[in-house]
Short mmCIF file of C-alpha atoms and ligand atoms in Angstrom, two decimals:
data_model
loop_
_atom_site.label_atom_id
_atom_site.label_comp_id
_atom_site.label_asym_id
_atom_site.label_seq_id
_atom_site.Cartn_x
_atom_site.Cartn_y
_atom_site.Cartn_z
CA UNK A 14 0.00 0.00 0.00
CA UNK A 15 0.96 3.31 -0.68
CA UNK A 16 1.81 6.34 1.77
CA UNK A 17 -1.93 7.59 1.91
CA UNK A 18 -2.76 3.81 3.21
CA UNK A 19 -1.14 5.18 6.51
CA UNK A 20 -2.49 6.70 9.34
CA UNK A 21 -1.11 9.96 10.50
CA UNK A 22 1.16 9.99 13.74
CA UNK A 23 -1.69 11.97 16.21
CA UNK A 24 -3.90 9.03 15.12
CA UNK A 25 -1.64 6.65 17.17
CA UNK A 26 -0.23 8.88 20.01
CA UNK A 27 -1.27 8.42 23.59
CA UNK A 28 -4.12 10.05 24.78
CA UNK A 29 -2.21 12.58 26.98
CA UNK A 30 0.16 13.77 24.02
CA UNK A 31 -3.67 14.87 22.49
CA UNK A 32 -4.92 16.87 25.13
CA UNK A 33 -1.80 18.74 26.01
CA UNK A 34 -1.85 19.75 22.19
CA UNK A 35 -5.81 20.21 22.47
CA UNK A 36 -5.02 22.98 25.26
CA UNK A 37 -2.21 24.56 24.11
CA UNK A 38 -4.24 24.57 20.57
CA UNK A 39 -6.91 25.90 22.58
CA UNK A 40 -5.39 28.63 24.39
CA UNK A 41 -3.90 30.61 21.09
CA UNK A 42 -7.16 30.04 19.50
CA UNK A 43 -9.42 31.86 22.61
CA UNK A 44 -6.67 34.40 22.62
CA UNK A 45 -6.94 34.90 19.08
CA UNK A 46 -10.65 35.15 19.27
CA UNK A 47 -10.59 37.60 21.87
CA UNK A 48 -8.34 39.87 20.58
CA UNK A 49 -9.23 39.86 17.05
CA UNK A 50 -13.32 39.33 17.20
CA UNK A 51 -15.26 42.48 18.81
CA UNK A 52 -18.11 40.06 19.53
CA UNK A 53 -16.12 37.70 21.60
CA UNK A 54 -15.08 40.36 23.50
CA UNK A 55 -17.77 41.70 24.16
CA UNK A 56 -19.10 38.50 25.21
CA UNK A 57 -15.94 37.26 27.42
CA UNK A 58 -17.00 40.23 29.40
CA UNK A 59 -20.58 39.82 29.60
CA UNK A 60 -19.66 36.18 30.96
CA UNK A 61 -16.03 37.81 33.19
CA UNK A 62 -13.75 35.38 31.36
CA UNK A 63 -10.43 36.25 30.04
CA UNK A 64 -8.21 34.17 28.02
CA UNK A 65 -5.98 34.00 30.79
CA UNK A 66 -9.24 31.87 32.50
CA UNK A 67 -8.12 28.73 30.82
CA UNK A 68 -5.82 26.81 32.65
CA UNK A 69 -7.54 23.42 31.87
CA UNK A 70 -9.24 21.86 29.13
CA UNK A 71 -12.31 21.76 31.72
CA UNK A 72 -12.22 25.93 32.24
CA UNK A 73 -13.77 25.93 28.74
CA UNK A 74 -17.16 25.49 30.50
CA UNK A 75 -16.50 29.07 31.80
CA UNK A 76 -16.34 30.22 28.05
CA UNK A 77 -20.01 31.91 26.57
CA UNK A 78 -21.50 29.60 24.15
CA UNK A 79 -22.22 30.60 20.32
CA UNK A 80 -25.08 30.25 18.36
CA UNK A 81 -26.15 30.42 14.75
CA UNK A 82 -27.96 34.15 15.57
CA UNK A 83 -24.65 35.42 16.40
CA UNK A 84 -23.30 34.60 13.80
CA UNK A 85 -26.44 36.16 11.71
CA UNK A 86 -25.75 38.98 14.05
CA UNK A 87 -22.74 40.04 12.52
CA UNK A 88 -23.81 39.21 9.00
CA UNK A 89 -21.66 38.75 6.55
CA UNK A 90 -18.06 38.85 7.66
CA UNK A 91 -17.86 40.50 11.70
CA UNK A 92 -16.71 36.97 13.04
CA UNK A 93 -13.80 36.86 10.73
CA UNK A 94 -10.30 36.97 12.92
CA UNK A 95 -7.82 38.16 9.90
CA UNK A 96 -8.14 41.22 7.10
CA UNK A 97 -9.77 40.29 4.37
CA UNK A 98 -6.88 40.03 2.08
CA UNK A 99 -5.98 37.08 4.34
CA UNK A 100 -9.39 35.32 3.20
CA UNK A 101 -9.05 32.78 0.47
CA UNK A 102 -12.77 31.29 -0.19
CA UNK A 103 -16.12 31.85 1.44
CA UNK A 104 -18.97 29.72 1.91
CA UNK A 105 -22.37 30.09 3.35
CA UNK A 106 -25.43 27.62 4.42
CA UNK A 107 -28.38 28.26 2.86
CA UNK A 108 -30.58 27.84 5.94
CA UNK A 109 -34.33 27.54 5.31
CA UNK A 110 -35.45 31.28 7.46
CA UNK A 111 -33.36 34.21 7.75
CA UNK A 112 -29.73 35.28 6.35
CA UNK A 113 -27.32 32.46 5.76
CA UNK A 114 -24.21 32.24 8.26
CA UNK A 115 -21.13 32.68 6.03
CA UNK A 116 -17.65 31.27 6.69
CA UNK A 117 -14.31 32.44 5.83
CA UNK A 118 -11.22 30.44 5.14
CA UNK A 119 -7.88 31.69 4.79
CA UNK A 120 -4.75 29.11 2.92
CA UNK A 121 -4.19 27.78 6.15
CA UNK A 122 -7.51 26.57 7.01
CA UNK A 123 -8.08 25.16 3.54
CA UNK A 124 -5.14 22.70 3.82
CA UNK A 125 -6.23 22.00 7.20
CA UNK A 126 -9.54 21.38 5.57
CA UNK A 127 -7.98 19.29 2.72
CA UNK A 128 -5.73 17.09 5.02
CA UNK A 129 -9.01 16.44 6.81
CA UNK A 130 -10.66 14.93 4.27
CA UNK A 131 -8.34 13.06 2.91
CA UNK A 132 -7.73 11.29 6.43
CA UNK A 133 -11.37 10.70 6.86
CA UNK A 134 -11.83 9.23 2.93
CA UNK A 135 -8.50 7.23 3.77
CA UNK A 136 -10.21 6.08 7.11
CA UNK A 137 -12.89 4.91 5.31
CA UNK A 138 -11.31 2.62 2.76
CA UNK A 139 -10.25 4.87 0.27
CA UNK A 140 -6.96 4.82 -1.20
CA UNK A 141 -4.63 7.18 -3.49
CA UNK A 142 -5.62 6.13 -7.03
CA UNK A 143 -9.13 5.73 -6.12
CA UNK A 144 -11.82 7.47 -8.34
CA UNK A 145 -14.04 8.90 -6.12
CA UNK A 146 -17.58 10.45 -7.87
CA UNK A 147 -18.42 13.45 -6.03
CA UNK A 148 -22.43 14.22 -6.33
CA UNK A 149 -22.33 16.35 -3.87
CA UNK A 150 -23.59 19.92 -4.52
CA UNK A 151 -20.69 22.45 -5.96
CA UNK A 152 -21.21 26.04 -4.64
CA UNK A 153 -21.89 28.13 -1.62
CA UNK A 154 -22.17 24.52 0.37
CA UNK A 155 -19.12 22.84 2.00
CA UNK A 156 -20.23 19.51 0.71
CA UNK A 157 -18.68 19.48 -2.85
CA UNK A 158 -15.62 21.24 -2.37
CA UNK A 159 -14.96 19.97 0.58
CA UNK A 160 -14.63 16.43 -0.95
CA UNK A 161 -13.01 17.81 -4.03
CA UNK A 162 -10.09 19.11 -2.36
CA UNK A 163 -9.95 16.17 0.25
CA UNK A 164 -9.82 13.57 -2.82
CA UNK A 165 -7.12 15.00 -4.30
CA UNK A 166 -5.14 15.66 -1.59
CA UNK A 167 -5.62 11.65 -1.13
CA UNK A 168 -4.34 11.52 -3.98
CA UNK A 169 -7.88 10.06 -5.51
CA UNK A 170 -9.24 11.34 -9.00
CA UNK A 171 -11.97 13.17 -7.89
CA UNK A 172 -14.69 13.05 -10.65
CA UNK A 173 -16.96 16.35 -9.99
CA UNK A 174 -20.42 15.70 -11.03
CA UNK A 175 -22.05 18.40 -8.04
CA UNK A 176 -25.73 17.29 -7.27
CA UNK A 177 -28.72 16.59 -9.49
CA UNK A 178 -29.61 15.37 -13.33
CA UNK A 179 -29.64 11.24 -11.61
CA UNK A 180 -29.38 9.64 -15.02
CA UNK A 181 -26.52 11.55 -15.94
CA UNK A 182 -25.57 10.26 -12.46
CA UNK A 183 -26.02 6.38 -13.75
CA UNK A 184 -24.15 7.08 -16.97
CA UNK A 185 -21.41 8.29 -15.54
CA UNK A 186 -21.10 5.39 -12.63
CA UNK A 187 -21.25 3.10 -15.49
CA UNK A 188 -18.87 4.39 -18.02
CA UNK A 189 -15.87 6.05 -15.30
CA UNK A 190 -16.13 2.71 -12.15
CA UNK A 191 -15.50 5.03 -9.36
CA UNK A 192 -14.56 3.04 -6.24
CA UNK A 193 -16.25 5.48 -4.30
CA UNK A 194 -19.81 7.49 -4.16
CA UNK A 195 -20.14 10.77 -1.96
CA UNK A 196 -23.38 12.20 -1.24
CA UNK A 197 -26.07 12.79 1.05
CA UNK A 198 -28.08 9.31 2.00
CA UNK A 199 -31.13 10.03 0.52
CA UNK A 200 -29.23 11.00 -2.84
CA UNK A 201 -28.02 7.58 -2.67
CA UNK A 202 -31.15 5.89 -2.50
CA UNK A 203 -32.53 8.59 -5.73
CA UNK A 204 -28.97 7.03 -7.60
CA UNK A 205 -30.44 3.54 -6.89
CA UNK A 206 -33.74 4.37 -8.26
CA UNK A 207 -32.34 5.98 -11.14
CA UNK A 208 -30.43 2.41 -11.96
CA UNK A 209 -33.22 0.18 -11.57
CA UNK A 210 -35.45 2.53 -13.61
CA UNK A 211 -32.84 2.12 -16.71
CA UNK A 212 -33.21 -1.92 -16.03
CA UNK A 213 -29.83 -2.20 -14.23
CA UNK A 214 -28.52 -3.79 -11.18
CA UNK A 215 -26.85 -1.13 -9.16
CA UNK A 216 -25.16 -3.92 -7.47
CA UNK A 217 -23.33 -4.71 -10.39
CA UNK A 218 -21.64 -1.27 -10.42
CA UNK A 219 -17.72 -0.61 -9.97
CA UNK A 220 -18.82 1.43 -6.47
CA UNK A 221 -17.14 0.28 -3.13
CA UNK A 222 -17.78 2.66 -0.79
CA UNK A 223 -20.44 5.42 -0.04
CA UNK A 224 -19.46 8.13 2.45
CA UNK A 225 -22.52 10.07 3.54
CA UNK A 226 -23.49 12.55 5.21
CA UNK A 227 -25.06 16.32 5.23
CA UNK A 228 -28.21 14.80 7.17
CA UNK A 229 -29.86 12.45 9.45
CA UNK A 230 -30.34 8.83 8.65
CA UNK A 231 -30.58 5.46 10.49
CA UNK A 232 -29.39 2.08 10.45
CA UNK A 233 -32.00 0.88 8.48
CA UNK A 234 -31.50 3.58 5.79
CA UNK A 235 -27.65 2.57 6.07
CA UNK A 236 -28.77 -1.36 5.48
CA UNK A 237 -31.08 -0.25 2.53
CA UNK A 238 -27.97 1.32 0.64
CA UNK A 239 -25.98 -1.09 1.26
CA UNK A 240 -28.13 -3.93 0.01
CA UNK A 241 -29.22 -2.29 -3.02
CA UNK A 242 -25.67 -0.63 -3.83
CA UNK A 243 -23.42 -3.55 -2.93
CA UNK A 244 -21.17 -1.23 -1.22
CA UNK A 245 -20.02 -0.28 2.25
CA UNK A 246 -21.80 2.44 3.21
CA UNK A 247 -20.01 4.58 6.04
CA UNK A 248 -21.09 7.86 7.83
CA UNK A 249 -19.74 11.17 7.53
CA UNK A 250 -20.17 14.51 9.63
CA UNK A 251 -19.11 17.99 9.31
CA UNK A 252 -21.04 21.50 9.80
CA UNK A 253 -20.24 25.24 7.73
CA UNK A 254 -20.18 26.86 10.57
CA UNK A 255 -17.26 24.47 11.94
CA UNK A 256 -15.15 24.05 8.67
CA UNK A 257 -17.79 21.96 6.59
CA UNK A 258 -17.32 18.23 5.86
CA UNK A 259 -14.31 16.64 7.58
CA UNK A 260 -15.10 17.03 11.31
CA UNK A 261 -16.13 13.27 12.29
CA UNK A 262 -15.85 9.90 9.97
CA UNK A 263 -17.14 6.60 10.90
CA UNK A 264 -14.05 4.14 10.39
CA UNK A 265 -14.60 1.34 7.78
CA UNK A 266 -12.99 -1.32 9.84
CA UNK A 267 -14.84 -0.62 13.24
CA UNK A 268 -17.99 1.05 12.01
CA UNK A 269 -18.91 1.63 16.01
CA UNK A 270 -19.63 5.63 15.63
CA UNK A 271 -18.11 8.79 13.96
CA UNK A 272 -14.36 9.44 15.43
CA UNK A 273 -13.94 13.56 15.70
CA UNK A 274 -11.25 14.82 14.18
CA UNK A 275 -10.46 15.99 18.07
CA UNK A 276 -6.62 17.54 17.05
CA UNK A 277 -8.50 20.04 15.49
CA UNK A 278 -12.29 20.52 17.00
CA UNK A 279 -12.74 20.11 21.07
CA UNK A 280 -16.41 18.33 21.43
CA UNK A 281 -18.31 18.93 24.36
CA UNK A 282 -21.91 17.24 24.79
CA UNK A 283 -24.49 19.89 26.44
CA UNK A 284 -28.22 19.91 28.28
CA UNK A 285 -29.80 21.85 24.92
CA UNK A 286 -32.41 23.00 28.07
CA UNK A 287 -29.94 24.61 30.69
CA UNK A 288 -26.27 24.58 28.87
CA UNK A 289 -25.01 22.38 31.50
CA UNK A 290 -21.69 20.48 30.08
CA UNK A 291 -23.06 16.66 30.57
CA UNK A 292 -20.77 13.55 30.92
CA UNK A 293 -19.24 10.95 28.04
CA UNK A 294 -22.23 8.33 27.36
CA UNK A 295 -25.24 10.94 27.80
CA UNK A 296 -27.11 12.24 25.26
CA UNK A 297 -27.39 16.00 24.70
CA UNK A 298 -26.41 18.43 22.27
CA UNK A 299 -22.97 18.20 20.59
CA UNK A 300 -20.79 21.79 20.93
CA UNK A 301 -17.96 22.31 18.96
CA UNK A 302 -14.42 24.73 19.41
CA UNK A 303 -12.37 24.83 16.38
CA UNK A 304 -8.66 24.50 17.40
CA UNK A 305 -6.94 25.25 14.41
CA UNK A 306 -9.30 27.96 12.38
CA UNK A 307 -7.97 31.02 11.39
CA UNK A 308 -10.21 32.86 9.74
CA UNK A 309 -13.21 32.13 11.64
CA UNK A 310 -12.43 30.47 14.76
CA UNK A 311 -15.44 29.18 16.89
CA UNK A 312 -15.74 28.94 20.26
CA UNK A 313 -18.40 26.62 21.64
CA UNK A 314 -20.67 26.51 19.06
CA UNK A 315 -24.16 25.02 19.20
CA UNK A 316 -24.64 22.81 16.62
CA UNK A 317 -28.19 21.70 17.66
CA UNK A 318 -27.47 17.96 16.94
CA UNK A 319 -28.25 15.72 18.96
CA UNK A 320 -25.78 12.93 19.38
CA UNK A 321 -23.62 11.58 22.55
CA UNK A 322 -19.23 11.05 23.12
CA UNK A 323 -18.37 7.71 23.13
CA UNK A 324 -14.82 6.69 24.36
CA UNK A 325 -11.66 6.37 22.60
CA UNK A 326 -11.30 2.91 20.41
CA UNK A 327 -8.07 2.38 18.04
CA UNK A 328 -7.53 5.99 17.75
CA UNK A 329 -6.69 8.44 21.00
CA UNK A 330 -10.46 10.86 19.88
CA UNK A 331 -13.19 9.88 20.85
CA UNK A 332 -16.04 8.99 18.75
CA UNK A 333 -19.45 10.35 18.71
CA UNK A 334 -22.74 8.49 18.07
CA UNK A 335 -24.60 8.59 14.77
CA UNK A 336 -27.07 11.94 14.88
CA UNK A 337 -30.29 11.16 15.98
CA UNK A 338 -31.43 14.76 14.85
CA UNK A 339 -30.94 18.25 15.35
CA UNK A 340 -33.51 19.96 18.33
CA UNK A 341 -35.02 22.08 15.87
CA UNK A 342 -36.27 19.02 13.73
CA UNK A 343 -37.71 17.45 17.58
CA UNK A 344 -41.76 17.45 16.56
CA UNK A 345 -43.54 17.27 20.05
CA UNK A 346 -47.36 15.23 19.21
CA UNK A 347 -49.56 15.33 22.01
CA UNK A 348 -46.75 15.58 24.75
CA UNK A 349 -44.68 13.10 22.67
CA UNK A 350 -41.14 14.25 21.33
CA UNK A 351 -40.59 12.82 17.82
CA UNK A 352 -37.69 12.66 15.24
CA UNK A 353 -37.93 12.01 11.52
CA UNK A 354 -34.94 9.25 12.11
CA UNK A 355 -37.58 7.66 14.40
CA UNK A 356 -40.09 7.29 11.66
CA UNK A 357 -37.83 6.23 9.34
CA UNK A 358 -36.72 3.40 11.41
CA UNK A 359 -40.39 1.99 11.94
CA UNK A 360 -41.17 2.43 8.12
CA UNK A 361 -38.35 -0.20 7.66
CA UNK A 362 -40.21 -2.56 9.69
CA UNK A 363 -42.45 -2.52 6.59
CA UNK A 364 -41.56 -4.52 3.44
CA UNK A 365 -43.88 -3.52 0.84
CA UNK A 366 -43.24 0.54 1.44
CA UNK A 367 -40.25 2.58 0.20
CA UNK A 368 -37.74 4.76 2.19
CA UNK A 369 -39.20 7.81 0.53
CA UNK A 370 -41.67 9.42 3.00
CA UNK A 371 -42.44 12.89 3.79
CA UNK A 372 -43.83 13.93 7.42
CA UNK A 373 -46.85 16.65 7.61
CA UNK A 374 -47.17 18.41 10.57
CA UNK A 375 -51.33 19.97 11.25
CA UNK A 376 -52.43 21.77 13.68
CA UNK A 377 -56.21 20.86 12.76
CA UNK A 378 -57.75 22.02 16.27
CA UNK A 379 -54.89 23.31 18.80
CA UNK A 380 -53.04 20.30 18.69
CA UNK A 381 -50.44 19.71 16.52
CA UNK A 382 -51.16 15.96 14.60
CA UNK A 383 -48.25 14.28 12.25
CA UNK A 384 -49.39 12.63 8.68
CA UNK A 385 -46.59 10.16 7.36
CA UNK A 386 -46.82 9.83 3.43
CA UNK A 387 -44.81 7.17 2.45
CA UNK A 388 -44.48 5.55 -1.28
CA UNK A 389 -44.96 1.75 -1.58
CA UNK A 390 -42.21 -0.24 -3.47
CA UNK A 391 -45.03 -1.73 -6.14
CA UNK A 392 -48.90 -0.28 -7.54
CA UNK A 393 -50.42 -1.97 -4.59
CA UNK A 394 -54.13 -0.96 -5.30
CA UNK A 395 -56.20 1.09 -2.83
CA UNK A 396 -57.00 -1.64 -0.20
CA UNK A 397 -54.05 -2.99 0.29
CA UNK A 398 -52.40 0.34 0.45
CA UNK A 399 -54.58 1.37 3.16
CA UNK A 400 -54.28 -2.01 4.90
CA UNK A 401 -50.53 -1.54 5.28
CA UNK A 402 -51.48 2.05 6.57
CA UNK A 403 -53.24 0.69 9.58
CA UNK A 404 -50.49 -1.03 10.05
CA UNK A 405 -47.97 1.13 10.07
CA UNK A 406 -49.84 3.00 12.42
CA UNK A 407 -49.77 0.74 14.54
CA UNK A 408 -45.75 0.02 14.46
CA UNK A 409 -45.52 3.90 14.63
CA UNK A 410 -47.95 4.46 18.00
CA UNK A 411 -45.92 0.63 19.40
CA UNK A 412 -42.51 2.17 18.91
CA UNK A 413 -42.46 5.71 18.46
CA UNK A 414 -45.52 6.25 21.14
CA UNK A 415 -47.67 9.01 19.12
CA UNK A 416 -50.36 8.29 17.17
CA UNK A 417 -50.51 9.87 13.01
CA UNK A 418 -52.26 9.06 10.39
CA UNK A 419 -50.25 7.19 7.61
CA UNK A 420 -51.00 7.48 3.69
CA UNK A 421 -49.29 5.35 1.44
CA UNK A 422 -48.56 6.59 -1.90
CA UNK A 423 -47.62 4.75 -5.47
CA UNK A 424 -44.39 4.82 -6.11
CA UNK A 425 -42.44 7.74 -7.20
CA UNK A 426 -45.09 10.06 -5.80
CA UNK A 427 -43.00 11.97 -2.79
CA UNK A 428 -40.30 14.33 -4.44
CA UNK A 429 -36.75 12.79 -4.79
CA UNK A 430 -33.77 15.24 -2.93
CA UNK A 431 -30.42 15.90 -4.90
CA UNK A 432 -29.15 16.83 -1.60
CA UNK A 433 -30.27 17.28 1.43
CA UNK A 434 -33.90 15.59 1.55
CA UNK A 435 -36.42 17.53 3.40
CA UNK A 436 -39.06 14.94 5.52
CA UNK A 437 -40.61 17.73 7.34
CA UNK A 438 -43.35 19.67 5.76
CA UNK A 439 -45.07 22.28 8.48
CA UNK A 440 -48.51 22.82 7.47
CA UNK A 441 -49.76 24.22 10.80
CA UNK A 442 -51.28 27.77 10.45
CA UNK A 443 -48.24 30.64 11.48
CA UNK A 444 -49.64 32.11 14.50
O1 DLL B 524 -23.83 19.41 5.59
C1 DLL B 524 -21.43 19.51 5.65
C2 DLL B 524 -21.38 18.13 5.14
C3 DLL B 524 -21.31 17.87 3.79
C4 DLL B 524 -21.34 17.05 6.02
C5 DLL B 524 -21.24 16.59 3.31
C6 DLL B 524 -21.26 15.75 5.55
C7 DLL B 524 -21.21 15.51 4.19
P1 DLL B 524 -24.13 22.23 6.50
O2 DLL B 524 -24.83 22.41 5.22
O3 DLL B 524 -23.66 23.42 7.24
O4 DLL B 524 -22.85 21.35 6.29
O5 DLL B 524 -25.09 21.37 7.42
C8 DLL B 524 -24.63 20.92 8.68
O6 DLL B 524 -26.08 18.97 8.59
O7 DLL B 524 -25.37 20.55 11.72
C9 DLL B 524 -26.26 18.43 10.88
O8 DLL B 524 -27.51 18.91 11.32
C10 DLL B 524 -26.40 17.89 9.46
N1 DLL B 524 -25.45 16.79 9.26
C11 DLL B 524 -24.24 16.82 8.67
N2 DLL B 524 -23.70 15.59 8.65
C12 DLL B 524 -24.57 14.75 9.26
C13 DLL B 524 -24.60 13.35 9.57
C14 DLL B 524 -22.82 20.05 5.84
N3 DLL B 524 -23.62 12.53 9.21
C15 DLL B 524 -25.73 20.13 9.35
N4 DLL B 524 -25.69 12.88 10.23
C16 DLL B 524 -25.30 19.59 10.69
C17 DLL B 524 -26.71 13.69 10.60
C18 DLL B 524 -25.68 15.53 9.66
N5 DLL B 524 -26.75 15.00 10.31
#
């Protein structure tokens, strides 16, 4: 195997070695914000902290958190911590209300960005001289480029289709046998669609590997790709606001969670109620602290997902569960609290319908009520489609706890996503 089989020396040092470079890391990067950032000053004295505060890694908890509407505050460029000649490339995330949050890189953080990547593709089971095909959207999001750059510094032929036009998608899968697929995991499924609607076996194809990410899915999603791919499907997290792709990669060896990328982002696992920093093992909300970002260093952000820390395996980071959801997706029915991933998992349970489904949230008389629309896999005809209704409503109020009202659909009914899929559909009046 070549040199970009081999892991990289802070994936093998002892824990220790990690966190003494985690706090010294830590300290330039607080200082840096501080001095550089009007708004963190500002808020380091609202909270009376000082750099100097942070002795430990533990005196972070002292630190002010930071939140997507301060970063809208100071729309486009006030959290940026060098001139703007020092700024390379800017994304933003489109976000669904409001101004996007925009993030600057400068060289710096773009190899930083690159090198992580290209260790999480590598820890995945790519290899130099891999061809990866990259249908992940080109543009404003970190998804595309991201991967670009990472692939090549891999030393993988990045093949840059972006998102969208699926039978293009097939063509190309067919005529250029990449080893690998990057996307989001309901693009994946639309890919396998595509194939089977041109009379082909997708299983057949020269893919490997999928490495997904960009949203929420489950196990059962993950077991539905693989089957109908014939590849190894592995998961993949990263946030704009952080860097972009390239913060957490689930290892294709151990496949046991996502390990974070914890040389260069400090995780910390919060109450999303009260703030309160909870232990390794409990489930909260996941805050992140770039080490390394120059920039746009972050300190504490609230990512809203809602995940757990797991310990340490092979590699001295520790790993963090699969995503369950983020807290603004949590849909509360009748007392209940309810993620899409949930769903998803008890639609599985069904043979005969499709992982395409949609979620409709009513509020038809003060009380909010979910509709699931899911597609069946074949033209069922109108009783049995309603038979496996009432029974999916059953599984759903047996395992999930809330009662909805399921409708299944013929197939290819519920619009296909080219990137990130959107299950939640708010129909309640705007009060
Ligand atoms: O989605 C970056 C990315 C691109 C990650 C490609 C992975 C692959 P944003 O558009 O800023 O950046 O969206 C970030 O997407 O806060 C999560 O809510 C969600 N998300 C990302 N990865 C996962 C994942 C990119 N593996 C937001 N599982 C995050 C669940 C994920 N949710």
């Amino acid at each position: 195997m070549g040199a970009s089989a081999e892991n990289e020396t802070i994936e093998t040092v002892p824990v220790d070695a990690l966190r003494a470079l985690q706090l010294a890391r830590l300290k330039t990067v607080i200082a840096r914000a501080y001095e550089r950032v009007p708004h963190y000053r500002e808020r380091f004295a609202a909270a009376q902290v000082h750099p100097d505060d942070l002795g430990h890694l533990d005196d972070l908890e002292k630190f002010p958190f930071t939140t997507k509407e301060d970063l809208r505050a100071t729309y486009p460029f006030g959290m940026f911590a060098v001139p703007m000649e020092e700024i390379v490339r800017i994304h933003a995330s489109s976000g669904t209300t409001g101004k996007p949050t925009v993030v600057g890189y400068t060289k710096g953080d773009l190899e930083i960005w690159a090198g992580l990547m290209a260790r999480s593709i590598r820890v995945a089971g790519g290899r130099a001289g891999d061809k990866i095909h990259n249908a992940l959207g080109y543009g404003l999001f970190t998804g595309g480029l991201g991967y670009h750059y990472g692939g090549e510094h891999l030393g993988a032929a990045v093949i840059p289709v972006s998102g969208g036009f699926t039978g293009r998608q097939v063509q190309l899968i067919q005529d250029f046998r990449p080893d690998i697929l990057a996307s989001t995991p309901s693009y994946a499924l639309t890919i396998a669609d595509a194939f089977a609607r041109e009379g082909l076996d997708a299983r057949e194809c020269s893919l490997r590997i999928g490495i997904f990410g960009a949203e929420p899915w489950s196990e059962t999603m993950r077991a539905e790709i693989e089957q109908r791919m014939g590849i190894k499907a592995l998961d993949h997290y990263g946030l704009s606001e952080v860097m972009g792709p390239g913060v957490a990669q689930e290892c294709g060896e151990a496949r046991d969670g996502l390990t974070i990328w914890e040389d260069h982002f400090f995780p910390e696992i919060v109450d999303p109620g009260t703030g309160r920093v909870l232990d390794e093992g409990e489930h909260g909300e996941l805050v992140l602290t770039t080490l390394t970002k120059e920039g746009m260093p972050v300190i504490r952000y609230r990512t809203r997902d809602l995940t757990r820390l797991l310990p340490a395996t092979s590699r001295p980071m520790r790993r963090m569960d699969r995503v369950k959801g983020r807290s603004d997706d949590m849909m509360i029915i009748r007392g209940v609290n309810v993620f899409p991933t949930q769903i998803e998992t008890v639609l599985a349970r069904e043979a005969r319908v499709a992982p395409h489904y949609r979620l409709e949230l009513r509020r038809p008389a003060h009380l909010d009520e979910l509709d699931v629309v899911v597609e069946a896999r074949a033209n069922e005809g109108e009783a049995a489609q309603s038979e496996i209704a009432r029974s999916l409503e059953h599984l759903i109020k047996e395992f999930v706890g809330v009662t909805t009202i399921v409708r299944v659909v013929a197939p290819g009914t519920i619009e296909r996503s080219e990137g990130k899929a959107r299950r939640v559909v708010d129909l309640r009046p705007k009060s």
